[in-house]
Amino acid sequence: MGAPKQKWTSEEEEALRRGVLKHGAGKWRTIQKDPEFSPVLSSRSNIDLKDKWRNLSFSASGMGSRDKTRGPRTTGPSCSPLSTSQASSQASVAPVANKVAEAPPGAEKKQQEVKPHPKYGAMILEALSELNEPNGTELTEICSFIEVDTKSYRLADSFATRTPAPIKASAPKQKDPSKPSKVSKNLGLFATSSPALEAAMAAAAKVADAEVKAHDAHDQMMEAERILKMAEKTESLLTIAAEIYDRCSRGEITTLNPPQREV
DNA sequence: CTAGGGTTAATG
DNA sequence: CATTAACCCTAG
């Protein structure tokens, strides 16, 4: 809670989280050298990344709920052993992931090779697994991840399509007075392709599950069923995304800049 | 280069 | 005064 020296920006934190989730905890050098995070972590050293990640992990460990009674610590450096295999990480983490894997039946079929992004789903899953705690996950957290992924996909798309525009922090985190009614824009964003939708769906399933397990959840349960049905249809994914975001906005999400990006 | 330890500084 | 967050140093 201290805001000491030169604090880290959300962009840097996002880049760090993404880097760890993508390459694995460790290999800070690779993350720092990555062209995607280079512009963001240009002033940050590999050691800095490690330090930040360490502090972040520690904070996340005792955050949320102090329920340490039964705790499979899904903390940060959990994937330190081997960064080569991301699949093993998922297998190691969990019980919850298993449920999620069964949640999206139509997702696998919907995997169309429109664009090169085969491991996005895995990334999302891992991200959720990392964030998800045995007692429940914060909606805000998941929403944050969803947002990040969406943005990432946008960047990737830009990359693949044409301009290799570097990541510029044009809009950091700003508390927009008008948080709702952004769904319409999000719809267009999500409709751009499937990976994002898959992510949203997985997140939705996880959210429902986590919430149900965490506290009383009557509406949440029904929501879960609804989400599942929707997932099967695959066509109503947009609605899911909208729902998730709606919930996000209601909770306390900072964020989401309009889809306005120089293409 | 990565991991761990220790120190400094600010916030609550 | 206690805790968190960044920064720096040392060891493997």
mmCIF file of C-alpha atoms (C1' of nucleotides) in Angstrom:
data_model
loop_
_atom_site.group_PDB
_atom_site.id
_atom_site.type_symbol
_atom_site.label_atom_id
_atom_site.label_comp_id
_atom_site.label_asym_id
_atom_site.label_seq_id
_atom_site.Cartn_x
_atom_site.Cartn_y
_atom_site.Cartn_z
ATOM 1 C CA MET A 1 0.000 0.000 0.000
ATOM 2 C CA GLY A 2 2.920 2.130 -0.022
ATOM 3 C CA ALA A 3 3.575 4.276 -2.983
ATOM 4 C CA PRO A 4 7.260 4.712 -2.599
ATOM 5 C CA LYS A 5 9.918 5.482 -5.136
ATOM 6 C CA GLN A 6 9.233 5.162 -8.781
ATOM 7 C CA LYS A 7 6.170 3.092 -8.798
ATOM 8 C CA TRP A 8 5.333 0.722 -11.566
ATOM 9 C CA THR A 9 2.706 1.684 -14.050
ATOM 10 C CA SER A 10 -0.190 -0.493 -15.066
ATOM 11 C CA GLU A 11 1.335 -0.922 -18.461
ATOM 12 C CA GLU A 12 4.483 -2.276 -16.947
ATOM 13 C CA GLU A 13 2.575 -4.507 -14.611
ATOM 14 C CA GLU A 14 0.483 -5.845 -17.411
ATOM 15 C CA ALA A 15 3.522 -6.476 -19.504
ATOM 16 C CA LEU A 16 5.186 -8.234 -16.638
ATOM 17 C CA ARG A 17 2.224 -10.419 -15.889
ATOM 18 C CA ARG A 18 1.790 -11.247 -19.491
ATOM 19 C CA GLY A 19 5.440 -11.978 -19.904
ATOM 20 C CA VAL A 20 5.460 -14.331 -16.981
ATOM 21 C CA LEU A 21 2.319 -15.998 -18.143
ATOM 22 C CA LYS A 22 3.585 -16.411 -21.609
ATOM 23 C CA HIS A 23 7.183 -17.376 -21.168
ATOM 24 C CA GLY A 24 7.049 -18.455 -17.572
ATOM 25 C CA ALA A 25 8.363 -17.128 -14.292
ATOM 26 C CA GLY A 26 12.044 -16.718 -14.826
ATOM 27 C CA LYS A 27 13.594 -15.837 -18.100
ATOM 28 C CA TRP A 28 13.293 -12.221 -17.236
ATOM 29 C CA ARG A 29 15.841 -11.510 -19.825
ATOM 30 C CA THR A 30 13.668 -12.983 -22.543
ATOM 31 C CA ILE A 31 10.702 -11.004 -21.397
ATOM 32 C CA GLN A 32 12.667 -7.827 -21.197
ATOM 33 C CA LYS A 33 14.146 -8.409 -24.606
ATOM 34 C CA ASP A 34 10.833 -9.270 -26.110
ATOM 35 C CA PRO A 35 9.909 -6.715 -28.758
ATOM 36 C CA GLU A 36 6.415 -6.635 -27.386
ATOM 37 C CA PHE A 37 7.430 -5.551 -23.928
ATOM 38 C CA SER A 38 10.590 -3.761 -24.797
ATOM 39 C CA PRO A 39 8.963 -0.366 -25.256
ATOM 40 C CA VAL A 40 7.135 -0.757 -21.989
ATOM 41 C CA LEU A 41 9.927 -2.230 -19.941
ATOM 42 C CA SER A 42 12.638 -0.270 -21.613
ATOM 43 C CA SER A 43 13.612 1.432 -18.410
ATOM 44 C CA ARG A 44 13.219 -1.722 -16.436
ATOM 45 C CA SER A 45 15.963 -4.240 -15.881
ATOM 46 C CA ASN A 46 15.667 -7.972 -15.648
ATOM 47 C CA ILE A 47 16.380 -7.666 -11.960
ATOM 48 C CA ASP A 48 13.636 -5.140 -11.638
ATOM 49 C CA LEU A 49 11.238 -7.539 -13.247
ATOM 50 C CA LYS A 50 12.188 -10.230 -10.849
ATOM 51 C CA ASP A 51 11.859 -7.949 -7.872
ATOM 52 C CA LYS A 52 8.519 -6.680 -8.954
ATOM 53 C CA TRP A 53 7.254 -10.128 -9.602
ATOM 54 C CA ARG A 54 8.464 -11.233 -6.239
ATOM 55 C CA ASN A 55 6.717 -8.487 -4.388
ATOM 56 C CA LEU A 56 3.655 -8.954 -6.490
ATOM 57 C CA SER A 57 3.517 -12.636 -5.763
ATOM 58 C CA PHE A 58 3.921 -12.082 -2.102
ATOM 59 C CA SER A 59 1.133 -9.584 -2.041
ATOM 60 C CA ALA A 60 -1.126 -11.828 -4.012
ATOM 61 C CA SER A 61 -0.430 -14.679 -1.668
ATOM 62 C CA GLY A 62 -1.983 -13.136 1.345
ATOM 63 C CA MET A 63 -4.489 -11.116 -0.541
ATOM 64 C CA GLY A 64 -8.153 -11.676 -1.045
ATOM 65 C CA SER A 65 -8.931 -13.969 1.777
ATOM 66 C CA ARG A 66 -6.684 -14.980 4.567
ATOM 67 C CA ASP A 67 -7.947 -18.491 4.304
ATOM 68 C CA LYS A 68 -4.766 -20.383 4.516
ATOM 69 C CA THR A 69 -6.409 -23.371 6.062
ATOM 70 C CA ARG A 70 -6.195 -25.454 3.002
ATOM 71 C CA GLY A 71 -4.079 -23.896 0.514
ATOM 72 C CA PRO A 72 -2.561 -25.114 -2.585
ATOM 73 C CA ARG A 73 -0.466 -22.080 -3.108
ATOM 74 C CA THR A 74 -1.042 -21.005 -6.613
ATOM 75 C CA THR A 75 1.364 -18.167 -6.246
ATOM 76 C CA GLY A 76 3.460 -16.581 -8.869
ATOM 77 C CA PRO A 77 6.612 -18.606 -9.214
ATOM 78 C CA SER A 78 4.607 -21.755 -9.441
ATOM 79 C CA CYS A 79 5.680 -22.263 -12.998
ATOM 80 C CA SER A 80 9.321 -21.814 -12.290
ATOM 81 C CA PRO A 81 10.392 -25.408 -12.677
ATOM 82 C CA LEU A 82 9.853 -25.586 -16.368
ATOM 83 C CA SER A 83 8.996 -22.780 -18.601
ATOM 84 C CA THR A 84 9.099 -24.831 -21.725
ATOM 85 C CA SER A 85 5.849 -26.579 -21.164
ATOM 86 C CA GLN A 86 2.905 -24.458 -20.380
ATOM 87 C CA ALA A 87 0.601 -27.413 -20.524
ATOM 88 C CA SER A 88 2.277 -29.010 -17.584
ATOM 89 C CA SER A 89 1.627 -25.916 -15.573
ATOM 90 C CA GLN A 90 -2.046 -26.198 -16.166
ATOM 91 C CA ALA A 91 -2.079 -29.826 -15.301
ATOM 92 C CA SER A 92 -0.262 -29.087 -12.119
ATOM 93 C CA VAL A 93 -2.548 -26.400 -11.032
ATOM 94 C CA ALA A 94 -5.691 -27.848 -11.032
ATOM 95 C CA PRO A 95 -8.865 -28.922 -10.070
ATOM 96 C CA VAL A 96 -10.630 -25.887 -11.208
ATOM 97 C CA ALA A 97 -9.007 -25.884 -14.566
ATOM 98 C CA ASN A 98 -10.484 -29.260 -15.108
ATOM 99 C CA LYS A 99 -13.956 -27.926 -14.762
ATOM 100 C CA VAL A 100 -13.258 -25.127 -17.074
ATOM 101 C CA ALA A 101 -11.887 -27.461 -19.638
ATOM 102 C CA GLU A 102 -15.190 -29.183 -19.749
ATOM 103 C CA ALA A 103 -17.129 -26.029 -19.758
ATOM 104 C CA PRO A 104 -16.454 -24.942 -23.308
ATOM 105 C CA PRO A 105 -17.450 -27.823 -25.505
ATOM 106 C CA GLY A 106 -18.152 -25.805 -28.543
ATOM 107 C CA ALA A 107 -15.056 -23.767 -28.173
ATOM 108 C CA GLU A 108 -12.800 -26.416 -29.498
ATOM 109 C CA LYS A 109 -14.848 -26.828 -32.563
ATOM 110 C CA LYS A 110 -14.981 -23.169 -32.994
ATOM 111 C CA GLN A 111 -11.247 -22.976 -33.187
ATOM 112 C CA GLN A 112 -10.847 -21.678 -36.649
ATOM 113 C CA GLU A 113 -7.496 -20.866 -38.037
ATOM 114 C CA VAL A 114 -8.394 -17.420 -39.117
ATOM 115 C CA LYS A 115 -5.288 -16.086 -37.540
ATOM 116 C CA PRO A 116 -2.160 -17.388 -35.897
ATOM 117 C CA HIS A 117 -3.039 -17.659 -32.246
ATOM 118 C CA PRO A 118 -3.243 -21.240 -31.127
ATOM 119 C CA LYS A 119 -2.176 -20.855 -27.548
ATOM 120 C CA TYR A 120 -4.307 -17.963 -26.564
ATOM 121 C CA GLY A 121 -6.813 -20.165 -24.860
ATOM 122 C CA ALA A 122 -4.053 -21.849 -22.931
ATOM 123 C CA MET A 123 -2.729 -18.500 -21.908
ATOM 124 C CA ILE A 124 -6.086 -17.420 -20.628
ATOM 125 C CA LEU A 125 -6.526 -20.619 -18.751
ATOM 126 C CA GLU A 126 -3.188 -20.319 -17.152
ATOM 127 C CA ALA A 127 -3.803 -16.735 -16.312
ATOM 128 C CA LEU A 128 -7.040 -17.631 -14.636
ATOM 129 C CA SER A 129 -5.482 -20.540 -12.880
ATOM 130 C CA GLU A 130 -2.774 -18.324 -11.580
ATOM 131 C CA LEU A 131 -5.190 -15.732 -10.428
ATOM 132 C CA ASN A 132 -7.823 -18.078 -9.246
ATOM 133 C CA GLU A 133 -7.634 -19.070 -5.655
ATOM 134 C CA PRO A 134 -9.252 -22.096 -4.078
ATOM 135 C CA ASN A 135 -11.644 -19.829 -2.331
ATOM 136 C CA GLY A 136 -12.629 -17.602 -5.130
ATOM 137 C CA THR A 137 -11.379 -15.049 -7.525
ATOM 138 C CA GLU A 138 -12.116 -11.438 -7.857
ATOM 139 C CA LEU A 139 -14.224 -10.434 -10.732
ATOM 140 C CA THR A 140 -12.114 -7.409 -11.181
ATOM 141 C CA GLU A 141 -9.029 -9.488 -11.588
ATOM 142 C CA ILE A 142 -10.510 -11.625 -14.277
ATOM 143 C CA CYS A 143 -11.927 -8.652 -16.013
ATOM 144 C CA SER A 144 -8.534 -7.100 -15.953
ATOM 145 C CA PHE A 145 -7.125 -10.142 -17.614
ATOM 146 C CA ILE A 146 -9.806 -10.179 -20.199
ATOM 147 C CA GLU A 147 -9.168 -6.608 -21.000
ATOM 148 C CA VAL A 148 -5.466 -7.219 -21.299
ATOM 149 C CA ASP A 149 -5.980 -10.096 -23.609
ATOM 150 C CA THR A 150 -8.302 -8.153 -25.750
ATOM 151 C CA LYS A 151 -5.800 -5.420 -26.060
ATOM 152 C CA SER A 152 -3.101 -7.904 -26.807
ATOM 153 C CA TYR A 153 -5.083 -9.466 -29.523
ATOM 154 C CA ARG A 154 -5.651 -6.097 -30.996
ATOM 155 C CA LEU A 155 -1.978 -5.477 -31.009
ATOM 156 C CA ALA A 156 -1.284 -8.841 -32.505
ATOM 157 C CA ASP A 157 -3.814 -8.186 -35.160
ATOM 158 C CA SER A 158 -2.193 -4.932 -36.005
ATOM 159 C CA PHE A 159 1.082 -6.699 -36.205
ATOM 160 C CA ALA A 160 -0.129 -9.399 -38.463
ATOM 161 C CA THR A 161 -2.095 -7.117 -40.678
ATOM 162 C CA ARG A 162 0.189 -4.271 -41.285
ATOM 163 C CA THR A 163 1.869 -1.617 -39.202
ATOM 164 C CA PRO A 164 4.193 -3.045 -36.631
ATOM 165 C CA ALA A 165 3.211 -0.243 -34.350
ATOM 166 C CA PRO A 166 5.027 -0.445 -31.049
ATOM 167 C CA ILE A 167 3.172 -0.414 -27.801
ATOM 168 C CA LYS A 168 2.793 3.135 -26.797
ATOM 169 C CA ALA A 169 1.179 4.082 -23.555
ATOM 170 C CA SER A 170 -1.189 6.563 -25.014
ATOM 171 C CA ALA A 171 -3.850 5.936 -22.441
ATOM 172 C CA PRO A 172 -2.718 4.565 -19.129
ATOM 173 C CA LYS A 173 -5.331 3.944 -16.544
ATOM 174 C CA GLN A 174 -7.957 6.533 -16.333
ATOM 175 C CA LYS A 175 -11.079 6.533 -14.289
ATOM 176 C CA ASP A 176 -13.666 7.128 -16.853
ATOM 177 C CA PRO A 177 -16.747 8.761 -15.452
ATOM 178 C CA SER A 178 -18.809 6.919 -17.978
ATOM 179 C CA LYS A 179 -18.016 3.324 -17.362
ATOM 180 C CA PRO A 180 -21.172 1.697 -18.644
ATOM 181 C CA SER A 181 -22.523 1.774 -22.141
ATOM 182 C CA LYS A 182 -19.179 0.715 -23.376
ATOM 183 C CA VAL A 183 -20.600 -2.614 -24.284
ATOM 184 C CA SER A 184 -21.458 -1.579 -27.748
ATOM 185 C CA LYS A 185 -17.886 -0.793 -28.475
ATOM 186 C CA ASN A 186 -16.768 -3.953 -26.836
ATOM 187 C CA LEU A 187 -19.067 -5.925 -28.967
ATOM 188 C CA GLY A 188 -17.373 -4.750 -32.036
ATOM 189 C CA LEU A 189 -14.093 -5.500 -30.460
ATOM 190 C CA PHE A 190 -14.965 -8.997 -29.491
ATOM 191 C CA ALA A 191 -16.675 -9.658 -32.726
ATOM 192 C CA THR A 192 -13.385 -9.118 -34.428
ATOM 193 C CA SER A 193 -12.449 -12.692 -33.813
ATOM 194 C CA SER A 194 -12.784 -15.821 -31.788
ATOM 195 C CA PRO A 195 -9.821 -16.064 -29.435
ATOM 196 C CA ALA A 196 -11.042 -13.156 -27.446
ATOM 197 C CA LEU A 197 -14.424 -14.722 -27.278
ATOM 198 C CA GLU A 198 -12.993 -17.947 -26.088
ATOM 199 C CA ALA A 199 -11.155 -16.112 -23.413
ATOM 200 C CA ALA A 200 -14.287 -14.368 -22.349
ATOM 201 C CA MET A 201 -16.158 -17.587 -22.236
ATOM 202 C CA ALA A 202 -13.533 -19.363 -20.206
ATOM 203 C CA ALA A 203 -13.433 -16.430 -17.884
ATOM 204 C CA ALA A 204 -17.163 -16.427 -17.556
ATOM 205 C CA ALA A 205 -17.246 -20.076 -16.688
ATOM 206 C CA LYS A 206 -14.498 -19.638 -14.194
ATOM 207 C CA VAL A 207 -16.080 -16.617 -12.671
ATOM 208 C CA ALA A 208 -19.327 -18.404 -12.185
ATOM 209 C CA ASP A 209 -17.628 -21.405 -10.704
ATOM 210 C CA ALA A 210 -15.438 -19.403 -8.419
ATOM 211 C CA GLU A 211 -18.280 -17.279 -7.246
ATOM 212 C CA VAL A 212 -20.451 -20.262 -6.582
ATOM 213 C CA LYS A 213 -17.768 -21.901 -4.547
ATOM 214 C CA ALA A 214 -16.827 -18.744 -2.786
ATOM 215 C CA HIS A 215 -20.043 -17.412 -1.368
ATOM 216 C CA ASP A 216 -23.738 -17.565 -1.715
ATOM 217 C CA ALA A 217 -24.621 -17.453 -5.296
ATOM 218 C CA HIS A 218 -28.044 -18.022 -6.527
ATOM 219 C CA ASP A 219 -28.058 -15.764 -9.450
ATOM 220 C CA GLN A 220 -24.522 -16.648 -10.192
ATOM 221 C CA MET A 221 -25.402 -20.269 -10.487
ATOM 222 C CA MET A 222 -28.153 -19.579 -12.908
ATOM 223 C CA GLU A 223 -25.807 -17.326 -14.681
ATOM 224 C CA ALA A 224 -23.341 -20.141 -14.981
ATOM 225 C CA GLU A 225 -25.937 -22.355 -16.558
ATOM 226 C CA ARG A 226 -26.885 -19.613 -18.872
ATOM 227 C CA ILE A 227 -23.329 -18.975 -19.787
ATOM 228 C CA LEU A 228 -22.761 -22.608 -20.509
ATOM 229 C CA LYS A 229 -25.760 -22.786 -22.763
ATOM 230 C CA MET A 230 -24.639 -19.707 -24.483
ATOM 231 C CA ALA A 231 -21.198 -21.101 -24.907
ATOM 232 C CA GLU A 232 -22.639 -24.083 -26.642
ATOM 233 C CA LYS A 233 -24.341 -21.896 -29.074
ATOM 234 C CA THR A 234 -21.155 -20.027 -29.703
ATOM 235 C CA GLU A 235 -23.203 -17.418 -31.363
ATOM 236 C CA SER A 236 -24.235 -15.687 -28.230
ATOM 237 C CA LEU A 237 -20.696 -15.276 -27.135
ATOM 238 C CA LEU A 238 -21.036 -11.637 -27.694
ATOM 239 C CA THR A 239 -23.718 -11.517 -25.112
ATOM 240 C CA ILE A 240 -21.471 -13.266 -22.680
ATOM 241 C CA ALA A 241 -18.763 -10.789 -23.247
ATOM 242 C CA ALA A 242 -21.228 -8.011 -22.715
ATOM 243 C CA GLU A 243 -22.459 -9.600 -19.516
ATOM 244 C CA ILE A 244 -19.008 -10.057 -18.187
ATOM 245 C CA TYR A 245 -18.080 -6.571 -18.931
ATOM 246 C CA ASP A 246 -21.250 -5.291 -17.472
ATOM 247 C CA ARG A 247 -20.423 -7.051 -14.257
ATOM 248 C CA CYS A 248 -16.940 -5.749 -14.458
ATOM 249 C CA SER A 249 -18.104 -2.231 -14.802
ATOM 250 C CA ARG A 250 -20.396 -2.648 -11.872
ATOM 251 C CA GLY A 251 -17.624 -4.002 -9.708
ATOM 252 C CA GLU A 252 -14.786 -1.643 -10.090
ATOM 253 C CA ILE A 253 -12.821 -1.888 -13.234
ATOM 254 C CA THR A 254 -10.579 0.823 -14.289
ATOM 255 C CA THR A 255 -10.371 0.878 -17.808
ATOM 256 C CA LEU A 256 -10.747 -0.051 -21.241
ATOM 257 C CA ASN A 257 -9.897 2.471 -23.707
ATOM 258 C CA PRO A 258 -11.936 2.794 -26.801
ATOM 259 C CA PRO A 259 -10.965 0.666 -29.744
ATOM 260 C CA GLN A 260 -9.387 3.646 -31.228
ATOM 261 C CA ARG A 261 -5.928 2.759 -32.263
ATOM 262 C CA GLU A 262 -3.889 3.869 -35.149
ATOM 263 C CA VAL A 263 -4.013 1.069 -37.646
ATOM 264 C "C1'" DC B 1 21.714 -14.398 -15.865
ATOM 265 C "C1'" DT B 2 18.745 -15.902 -12.043
ATOM 266 C "C1'" DA B 3 17.655 -16.347 -7.080
ATOM 267 C "C1'" DG B 4 17.731 -14.725 -2.586
ATOM 268 C "C1'" DG B 5 18.817 -11.342 0.970
ATOM 269 C "C1'" DG B 6 19.076 -6.940 2.825
ATOM 270 C "C1'" DT B 7 18.268 -1.901 2.915
ATOM 271 C "C1'" DT B 8 15.814 2.404 2.128
ATOM 272 C "C1'" DA B 9 11.726 5.109 1.770
ATOM 273 C "C1'" DA B 10 6.881 6.117 1.861
ATOM 274 C "C1'" DT B 11 2.143 5.145 3.449
ATOM 275 C "C1'" DG B 12 -1.297 3.615 6.869
ATOM 276 C "C1'" DC C 1 5.472 2.164 14.783
ATOM 277 C "C1'" DA C 2 4.350 -1.459 11.144
ATOM 278 C "C1'" DT C 3 3.851 -2.898 6.339
ATOM 279 C "C1'" DT C 4 4.535 -2.541 1.565
ATOM 280 C "C1'" DA C 5 7.247 -1.416 -2.501
ATOM 281 C "C1'" DA C 6 11.336 -0.480 -4.918
ATOM 282 C "C1'" DC C 7 16.246 -0.706 -5.210
ATOM 283 C "C1'" DC C 8 20.801 -2.580 -4.487
ATOM 284 C "C1'" DC C 9 24.169 -6.238 -3.400
ATOM 285 C "C1'" DT C 10 25.763 -10.905 -3.131
ATOM 286 C "C1'" DA C 11 25.758 -15.753 -4.181
ATOM 287 C "C1'" DG C 12 25.040 -19.674 -7.286
#
